[in-house]
CSV table of C-alpha atoms and ligand atoms in Angstrom, one decimal:
chain,number,residue,atom,x,y,z
A,26,VAL,CA,79.3,120.7,70.9
A,27,GLN,CA,82.6,122.5,72.3
A,28,ALA,CA,85.4,120.9,72.3
A,29,LEU,CA,90.0,121.5,73.3
A,30,ARG,CA,91.3,120.4,69.9
A,31,TYR,CA,95.2,120.9,67.5
A,32,GLU,CA,95.6,120.8,65.1
A,33,ARG,CA,99.6,121.3,65.0
A,34,TYR,CA,102.4,120.3,66.3
A,35,GLY,CA,103.3,122.9,69.3
A,36,GLY,CA,103.2,124.8,72.7
A,37,PRO,CA,100.5,125.8,74.8
A,38,GLU,CA,99.4,128.9,72.1
A,39,VAL,CA,98.6,125.8,69.1
A,40,VAL,CA,95.4,124.9,71.3
A,41,GLY,CA,92.2,126.3,71.2
A,42,LEU,CA,87.7,125.5,71.1
A,43,GLN,CA,86.7,124.1,67.9
A,44,GLU,CA,82.5,122.9,66.8
A,45,VAL,CA,82.7,119.1,67.3
A,46,PRO,CA,79.9,116.8,66.3
A,47,THR,CA,78.3,115.2,69.4
A,48,PRO,CA,80.1,111.4,70.4
A,49,THR,CA,78.1,109.2,69.1
A,50,PRO,CA,78.7,106.3,72.0
A,51,ARG,CA,79.1,102.4,70.3
A,52,ALA,CA,78.3,99.2,72.2
A,53,GLY,CA,80.0,99.1,76.0
A,54,GLU,CA,80.1,102.6,75.9
A,55,CYS,CA,77.8,105.6,76.9
A,56,LEU,CA,78.1,110.0,76.1
A,57,VAL,CA,79.8,111.4,79.3
A,58,ARG,CA,78.0,115.5,79.4
A,59,VAL,CA,82.0,116.7,81.2
A,60,HIS,CA,81.7,119.0,83.6
A,61,ALA,CA,85.7,118.9,84.3
A,62,ALA,CA,89.0,116.8,82.9
A,63,ALA,CA,92.2,117.9,84.3
A,64,LEU,CA,95.6,117.9,81.9
A,65,ASN,CA,98.3,115.4,82.0
A,66,PRO,CA,102.5,115.8,81.1
A,67,LYS,CA,101.4,113.1,78.3
A,68,ASP,CA,99.0,116.0,76.4
A,69,SER,CA,101.7,118.0,76.2
A,70,PHE,CA,103.6,115.7,75.6
A,71,PHE,CA,102.2,114.4,72.0
A,72,ARG,CA,100.8,117.5,72.1
A,73,ILE,CA,104.7,118.8,71.3
A,74,GLY,CA,104.9,115.8,68.8
A,75,GLU,CA,108.7,115.0,70.0
A,76,PRO,CA,110.3,113.0,69.5
A,77,LYS,CA,109.5,112.7,65.7
A,78,PHE,CA,108.7,108.9,65.7
A,79,VAL,CA,105.9,109.6,69.3
A,80,ARG,CA,103.2,111.0,66.4
A,81,PRO,CA,101.6,108.5,65.0
A,82,LEU,CA,101.4,106.9,68.7
A,83,ALA,CA,98.1,109.2,69.4
A,84,GLY,CA,96.6,109.4,66.0
A,85,THR,CA,96.2,111.6,63.3
A,86,LEU,CA,95.5,115.4,63.6
A,87,PRO,CA,93.4,117.4,64.9
A,88,ARG,CA,93.1,115.7,68.0
A,89,GLY,CA,91.5,116.2,71.2
A,90,ILE,CA,92.6,116.7,74.9
A,91,GLY,CA,92.2,114.6,78.2
A,92,PHE,CA,91.8,112.0,79.7
A,93,ASP,CA,90.3,112.4,83.8
A,94,PHE,CA,87.0,113.7,83.3
A,95,ALA,CA,84.1,113.8,85.7
A,96,GLY,CA,80.1,114.6,84.7
A,97,GLU,CA,77.2,113.0,84.3
A,98,VAL,CA,75.4,110.1,82.4
A,99,VAL,CA,73.6,111.8,79.9
A,100,GLY,CA,70.0,109.9,80.0
A,101,THR,CA,70.6,108.9,83.8
A,102,SER,CA,72.5,112.6,85.0
A,103,GLU,CA,74.2,109.4,87.3
A,104,PRO,CA,77.7,112.0,89.2
A,105,VAL,CA,80.6,109.6,87.4
A,106,TYR,CA,84.2,110.2,86.8
A,107,GLY,CA,87.4,108.5,85.6
A,108,LEU,CA,89.9,107.8,83.4
A,109,THR,CA,90.4,106.7,79.2
A,110,SER,CA,92.6,104.5,77.7
A,111,GLY,CA,95.0,104.9,74.8
A,112,LEU,CA,97.4,107.6,73.3
A,113,ARG,CA,94.3,109.8,72.1
A,114,GLY,CA,92.6,112.7,74.3
A,115,SER,CA,89.8,113.5,74.1
A,116,THR,CA,87.8,114.6,78.0
A,117,CYS,CA,88.1,118.6,77.8
A,118,ALA,CA,84.9,119.0,75.7
A,119,GLU,CA,81.6,119.1,76.4
A,120,TYR,CA,80.8,114.9,76.7
A,121,VAL,CA,82.6,112.1,75.2
A,122,GLN,CA,81.7,108.5,74.4
A,123,VAL,CA,83.6,106.3,77.4
A,124,PRO,CA,83.3,102.5,78.1
A,125,LEU,CA,81.0,101.2,80.6
A,126,ARG,CA,84.4,100.1,82.1
A,127,MET,CA,87.2,102.8,82.8
A,128,LEU,CA,83.7,105.1,85.0
A,129,ALA,CA,83.0,105.0,88.5
A,130,PRO,CA,80.7,107.1,90.9
A,131,LYS,CA,81.5,110.3,91.6
A,132,PRO,CA,82.4,110.8,95.2
A,133,LYS,CA,80.0,111.7,97.0
A,134,ASN,CA,81.6,114.8,99.0
A,135,LEU,CA,83.2,116.0,96.1
A,136,SER,CA,82.3,118.9,93.4
A,137,PHE,CA,83.0,117.5,89.9
A,138,ALA,CA,87.0,119.8,89.3
A,139,GLN,CA,87.6,118.4,92.5
A,140,ALA,CA,86.8,114.6,91.0
A,141,ALA,CA,89.0,114.9,87.7
A,142,ALA,CA,91.3,116.5,89.4
A,143,LEU,CA,91.8,112.6,90.3
A,144,PRO,CA,92.4,109.3,88.2
A,145,LEU,CA,95.3,109.4,86.1
A,146,VAL,CA,97.9,110.4,88.8
A,147,MET,CA,95.7,108.0,91.3
A,148,LEU,CA,95.5,105.3,89.6
A,149,THR,CA,99.7,105.4,88.9
A,150,ALA,CA,99.6,105.8,92.4
A,151,LEU,CA,97.6,102.9,93.3
A,152,GLN,CA,99.2,100.0,90.5
A,153,ALA,CA,102.2,101.9,91.4
A,154,LEU,CA,102.7,101.4,94.6
A,155,ARG,CA,99.6,98.2,95.7
A,156,ASP,CA,101.2,95.8,92.2
A,157,ASP,CA,104.5,96.9,90.8
A,158,GLY,CA,105.4,97.9,94.4
A,159,GLY,CA,103.9,95.7,96.4
A,160,LEU,CA,103.6,97.5,99.6
A,161,LYS,CA,101.6,96.2,102.5
A,162,ALA,CA,100.5,98.2,105.7
A,163,GLN,CA,103.6,99.1,108.2
A,164,GLY,CA,105.4,98.4,104.8
A,165,SER,CA,108.2,101.8,104.1
A,166,VAL,CA,107.6,103.8,101.0
A,167,LEU,CA,110.3,106.7,99.5
A,168,VAL,CA,108.2,109.1,96.8
A,169,TYR,CA,110.9,111.3,94.4
A,170,GLY,CA,108.2,114.0,93.1
A,171,ALA,CA,106.3,113.7,95.8
A,172,SER,CA,104.5,117.5,94.8
A,173,GLY,CA,103.2,116.9,91.6
A,174,GLY,CA,100.4,115.5,90.4
A,175,VAL,CA,101.5,111.5,90.7
A,176,GLY,CA,103.8,112.3,93.8
A,177,THR,CA,100.7,113.7,95.9
A,178,ALA,CA,98.2,110.8,94.8
A,179,ALA,CA,101.3,108.8,96.2
A,180,LEU,CA,102.0,109.9,98.9
A,181,GLN,CA,97.9,109.9,100.0
A,182,ILE,CA,97.8,106.7,98.1
A,183,ALA,CA,100.9,104.9,100.3
A,184,LYS,CA,98.7,106.5,103.7
A,185,ALA,CA,95.8,104.5,103.6
A,186,LEU,CA,96.8,102.0,101.4
A,187,GLY,CA,98.7,102.0,105.3
A,188,ALA,CA,102.8,102.1,104.9
A,189,LYS,CA,104.6,103.1,107.6
A,190,THR,CA,106.7,105.4,107.4
A,191,ILE,CA,106.8,107.3,104.1
A,192,VAL,CA,109.4,109.7,103.2
A,193,SER,CA,109.2,112.7,100.1
A,194,VAL,CA,111.9,114.4,98.4
A,195,SER,CA,110.7,117.3,96.4
A,196,SER,CA,111.7,121.4,96.8
A,197,ALA,CA,112.4,123.3,100.0
A,198,LYS,CA,108.7,125.8,100.2
A,199,ASN,CA,107.2,121.6,99.5
A,200,ARG,CA,107.8,120.4,101.9
A,201,GLU,CA,105.0,121.5,104.7
A,202,LEU,CA,103.1,120.1,101.6
A,203,CYS,CA,104.2,116.8,101.8
A,204,LEU,CA,104.0,116.6,105.8
A,205,SER,CA,100.4,117.2,105.5
A,206,LEU,CA,99.7,115.1,102.5
A,207,GLY,CA,100.6,112.2,104.9
A,208,ALA,CA,104.7,112.2,104.6
A,209,THR,CA,106.0,110.6,108.2
A,210,LEU,CA,109.9,112.8,107.0
A,211,SER,CA,109.8,114.9,104.3
A,212,LEU,CA,113.8,115.2,102.4
A,213,ASP,CA,114.5,118.4,99.9
A,214,TYR,CA,116.7,116.8,96.8
A,215,ALA,CA,118.3,119.9,96.5
A,216,SER,CA,120.1,120.2,100.0
A,217,ASP,CA,119.4,116.8,102.5
A,218,HIS,CA,121.2,114.2,101.5
A,219,LEU,CA,120.2,111.5,99.2
A,220,PRO,CA,119.7,108.3,99.4
A,221,PRO,CA,119.2,109.4,103.0
A,222,PRO,CA,121.7,107.6,105.0
A,223,GLY,CA,120.9,105.3,107.5
A,224,LEU,CA,116.8,104.1,105.5
A,225,HIS,CA,115.8,101.7,104.4
A,226,PHE,CA,112.3,101.5,101.5
A,227,ASP,CA,110.3,98.3,100.2
A,228,VAL,CA,109.7,100.7,97.3
A,229,ILE,CA,111.4,103.1,95.8
A,230,PHE,CA,108.7,105.5,93.8
A,231,ASP,CA,110.6,108.0,91.4
A,232,THR,CA,107.6,110.5,89.7
A,233,ILE,CA,110.0,112.4,87.5
A,234,GLY,CA,112.8,109.5,85.6
A,235,GLU,CA,115.3,111.3,86.4
A,236,GLN,CA,116.5,109.3,89.5
A,237,THR,CA,118.0,105.8,88.2
A,238,PHE,CA,118.2,102.6,90.3
A,239,GLY,CA,122.3,102.8,90.7
A,240,ARG,CA,121.6,105.7,92.4
A,241,TRP,CA,118.7,104.2,94.3
A,242,ARG,CA,119.8,100.5,95.0
A,243,THR,CA,121.8,101.2,98.2
A,244,ALA,CA,118.1,102.0,100.0
A,245,LEU,CA,115.8,99.4,99.2
A,246,LEU,CA,114.9,96.4,101.7
A,247,PRO,CA,116.1,92.9,100.3
A,248,GLY,CA,112.9,91.9,98.1
A,249,GLY,CA,113.0,95.6,97.1
A,250,MET,CA,111.4,97.1,94.6
A,251,PHE,CA,112.1,100.9,92.1
A,252,VAL,CA,108.8,102.1,90.2
A,253,GLY,CA,109.7,104.6,87.7
A,254,THR,CA,106.7,106.7,86.2
A,255,ARG,CA,108.9,106.8,82.8
A,256,PRO,CA,110.6,104.1,79.4
A,257,THR,CA,113.9,106.2,80.1
A,258,PRO,CA,116.9,103.6,79.2
A,259,SER,CA,118.1,103.8,82.5
A,260,LEU,CA,115.2,102.1,83.9
A,261,LEU,CA,114.6,100.0,80.9
A,262,ALA,CA,118.1,98.7,81.3
A,263,ALA,CA,117.4,97.9,85.4
A,264,ILE,CA,114.5,96.6,84.6
A,265,VAL,CA,116.8,93.9,82.4
A,266,SER,CA,119.5,93.2,84.0
A,267,THR,CA,118.0,93.2,87.5
A,268,ARG,CA,114.8,89.9,87.6
A,269,LEU,CA,116.9,87.9,89.0
A,270,PHE,CA,118.1,89.9,91.7
A,271,SER,CA,116.0,90.9,95.4
A,272,ARG,CA,116.3,94.2,94.8
A,273,ARG,CA,114.4,94.6,91.7
A,274,ALA,CA,113.2,97.6,88.8
A,275,ARG,CA,109.8,98.2,87.0
A,276,LEU,CA,107.7,100.7,85.0
A,277,VAL,CA,104.9,101.3,86.4
A,278,ALA,CA,101.7,101.7,83.5
A,279,VAL,CA,99.4,103.5,84.5
A,280,ARG,CA,95.6,101.0,83.5
A,281,SER,CA,92.2,102.3,83.2
A,282,ASP,CA,90.1,99.9,85.0
A,283,GLY,CA,86.5,100.4,86.7
A,284,GLU,CA,87.3,98.2,89.8
A,285,ASP,CA,90.1,100.6,91.0
A,286,LEU,CA,88.1,104.0,90.6
A,287,ARG,CA,85.3,102.3,93.0
A,288,THR,CA,88.3,101.7,95.2
A,289,LEU,CA,89.5,104.9,94.7
A,290,THR,CA,85.8,106.5,95.5
A,291,ARG,CA,85.9,104.8,98.9
A,292,PHE,CA,89.1,106.1,99.7
A,293,VAL,CA,88.8,109.6,99.3
A,294,GLU,CA,84.5,109.0,100.5
A,295,ALA,CA,86.1,107.6,103.5
A,296,GLY,CA,88.6,110.5,104.2
A,297,LEU,CA,91.7,108.6,103.8
A,298,VAL,CA,93.0,110.9,99.8
A,299,ALA,CA,92.0,113.5,98.9
A,300,PRO,CA,92.3,116.2,95.9
A,301,VAL,CA,95.4,118.6,95.5
A,302,ILE,CA,94.1,121.1,93.3
A,303,ASP,CA,97.3,122.8,92.0
A,304,SER,CA,95.2,125.6,90.0
A,305,VAL,CA,90.9,125.6,87.8
A,306,PHE,CA,90.6,127.5,84.2
A,307,ALA,CA,88.2,127.4,82.2
A,308,MET,CA,87.9,126.0,78.9
A,309,SER,CA,89.0,129.0,77.2
A,310,ALA,CA,92.1,129.8,78.8
A,311,ALA,CA,93.3,126.5,78.0
A,312,GLN,CA,96.6,128.1,77.0
A,313,GLU,CA,96.9,129.4,80.4
A,314,ALA,CA,96.6,126.2,82.2
A,315,PHE,CA,99.6,124.5,79.4
A,316,THR,CA,101.8,126.8,80.1
A,317,ARG,CA,100.6,125.9,83.8
A,318,LEU,CA,101.3,122.5,83.6
A,319,ASP,CA,104.5,122.8,81.3
A,320,SER,CA,106.6,125.2,83.9
A,321,HIS,CA,107.1,121.0,85.7
A,322,ARG,CA,105.7,123.6,88.4
A,323,ALA,CA,102.1,122.6,89.4
A,324,ARG,CA,101.2,121.6,93.3
A,325,GLY,CA,98.4,118.7,92.6
A,326,LYS,CA,96.7,119.2,89.3
A,327,VAL,CA,96.0,121.6,87.4
A,328,VAL,CA,92.3,121.2,85.8
A,329,ILE,CA,89.7,122.3,83.1
A,330,GLN,CA,86.6,123.4,83.6
A,331,VAL,CA,84.4,122.6,80.7
A,332,SER,CA,80.8,123.4,82.1
A,333,PRO,CA,80.1,127.5,82.9
A,334,PRO,CA,81.2,127.9,86.7
A,335,GLY,CA,78.3,128.9,88.7
A,336,ARG,CA,76.8,126.1,89.4
A,337,PRO,CA,77.1,124.8,93.4
A,338,GLU,CA,77.7,121.2,92.7
A,339,ASN,CA,80.3,122.5,90.0
B,550,NAP,N1,103.8,106.0,83.4
B,550,NAP,C1,102.7,106.1,83.4
B,550,NAP,O1,101.3,105.1,83.4
B,550,NAP,C2,102.4,107.1,83.6
B,550,NAP,C3,101.0,108.1,84.7
B,550,NAP,C4,101.5,108.8,85.3
B,550,NAP,C5,102.4,109.9,84.3
B,550,NAP,N2,103.6,109.5,84.8
B,550,NAP,C6,104.4,110.3,84.0
B,550,NAP,O2,104.8,110.9,85.1
B,550,NAP,C7,105.4,111.8,85.4
B,550,NAP,C8,105.3,112.8,86.3
B,550,NAP,O3,104.1,113.3,86.3
B,550,NAP,P1,103.2,114.4,87.0
B,550,NAP,O4,101.3,113.8,86.6
B,550,NAP,O5,102.8,113.9,88.2
B,550,NAP,O6,103.5,115.7,86.4
B,550,NAP,P2,103.5,117.0,86.9
B,550,NAP,O7,102.2,117.5,88.2
B,550,NAP,O8,103.1,118.3,86.1
B,550,NAP,O9,105.1,117.9,88.2
B,550,NAP,C9,105.0,118.4,88.5
B,550,NAP,C10,106.0,118.2,89.8
B,550,NAP,O10,107.3,117.9,90.0
B,550,NAP,C11,108.7,118.2,91.1
B,550,NAP,N3,109.9,118.2,89.6
B,550,NAP,C12,109.8,118.3,88.6
B,550,NAP,N4,110.6,118.7,88.5
B,550,NAP,C13,111.8,117.8,89.0
B,550,NAP,C14,112.8,117.8,89.4
B,550,NAP,N5,114.0,117.9,88.1
B,550,NAP,N6,112.9,116.9,90.1
B,550,NAP,C15,112.9,116.9,91.2
B,550,NAP,N7,110.7,116.9,90.7
B,550,NAP,C16,111.6,117.6,89.9
B,550,NAP,C17,108.2,119.9,91.0
B,550,NAP,O11,108.2,119.9,91.9
B,550,NAP,P3,108.9,120.6,92.8
B,550,NAP,O12,109.1,122.2,92.3
B,550,NAP,O13,108.9,120.6,94.5
B,550,NAP,O14,110.3,120.4,92.2
B,550,NAP,C18,106.0,119.6,90.6
B,550,NAP,O15,106.0,119.7,91.7
B,550,NAP,C19,105.1,112.7,83.7
B,550,NAP,O16,106.6,112.4,83.5
B,550,NAP,C20,104.0,111.6,83.1
B,550,NAP,O17,104.2,111.6,82.4
B,550,NAP,C21,103.7,108.0,84.1
């Protein structure tokens, strides 16, 4: 079967289609015929392999790509979607073996390509805001980097959790997108004063990883939480140094979780959240897909169509 793989570290040009054996599911796993997958920055991070000490973390070369998937369970044809765990990608392939606890029924109102755009970023947003941030109904949240994969998910999840104040920070060209996804106020990081004067938040979610707790501390309400997506030295220091304080910092570490996926399915089927898709590429155009992801300008998700396009449900 065909799978996207790379045999050496480097740019998008190292990625190509290879023939691999059909995976054999173990106990507690099933085989999924993949219709669509999606790319995430961690796919690029491990493909680039810099700094060099990160290379062994994702295992030996050659390696597969992709953690998000949507497809059908072989044998039952049940439509499912989900997120594989770990650092070694595998879902940009015709078949993938998946632990049963890492998938859920695909939302009925979405195509496979739309469903594949959801799991990693939506579970990150859900776990960052609800679990790490403790965001409650009527709460207030600021999402920094609101137009990317995690950011567009976070605006919608904040709204689905009932947040009253949702402030987005993005480039000026993406302000309308942020408002359409639930932001009650949309700021531009290039021209607006940040932190916004006079506003205070229960949760500040930095999806980009370039912001410091020190810069944002005074914009947190007492008991408020600054949540970041990247383990930068600054965030790690803030997590340790704020442990005994009212305003604290945390790093989200997304985990695949069937129950959270089912929560997400309910949100999607209730019309509370929807995928934001930047672009869809065929497997044969994976290098272009990675070029788009690596531009750091994608609005929402870069999706890989795995099964031949043209089937209406794709
Ligand atoms: N810890 C975890 O569990 C976890 C989970 C998921 C993701 N992550 C990490 O979170 C980060 C974001 O992931 P993602 O999927 O959202 O990435 P993404 O979709 O590639 O993000 C693209 C967006 O980033 C914005 N952006 C780029 N550079 C920026 C800057 N300097 N300042 C502000 N905004 C900037 C762009 O918006 P504008 O064009 O509007 O500037 C663009 O819309 C990645 O580092 C990823 O590895 C961590």
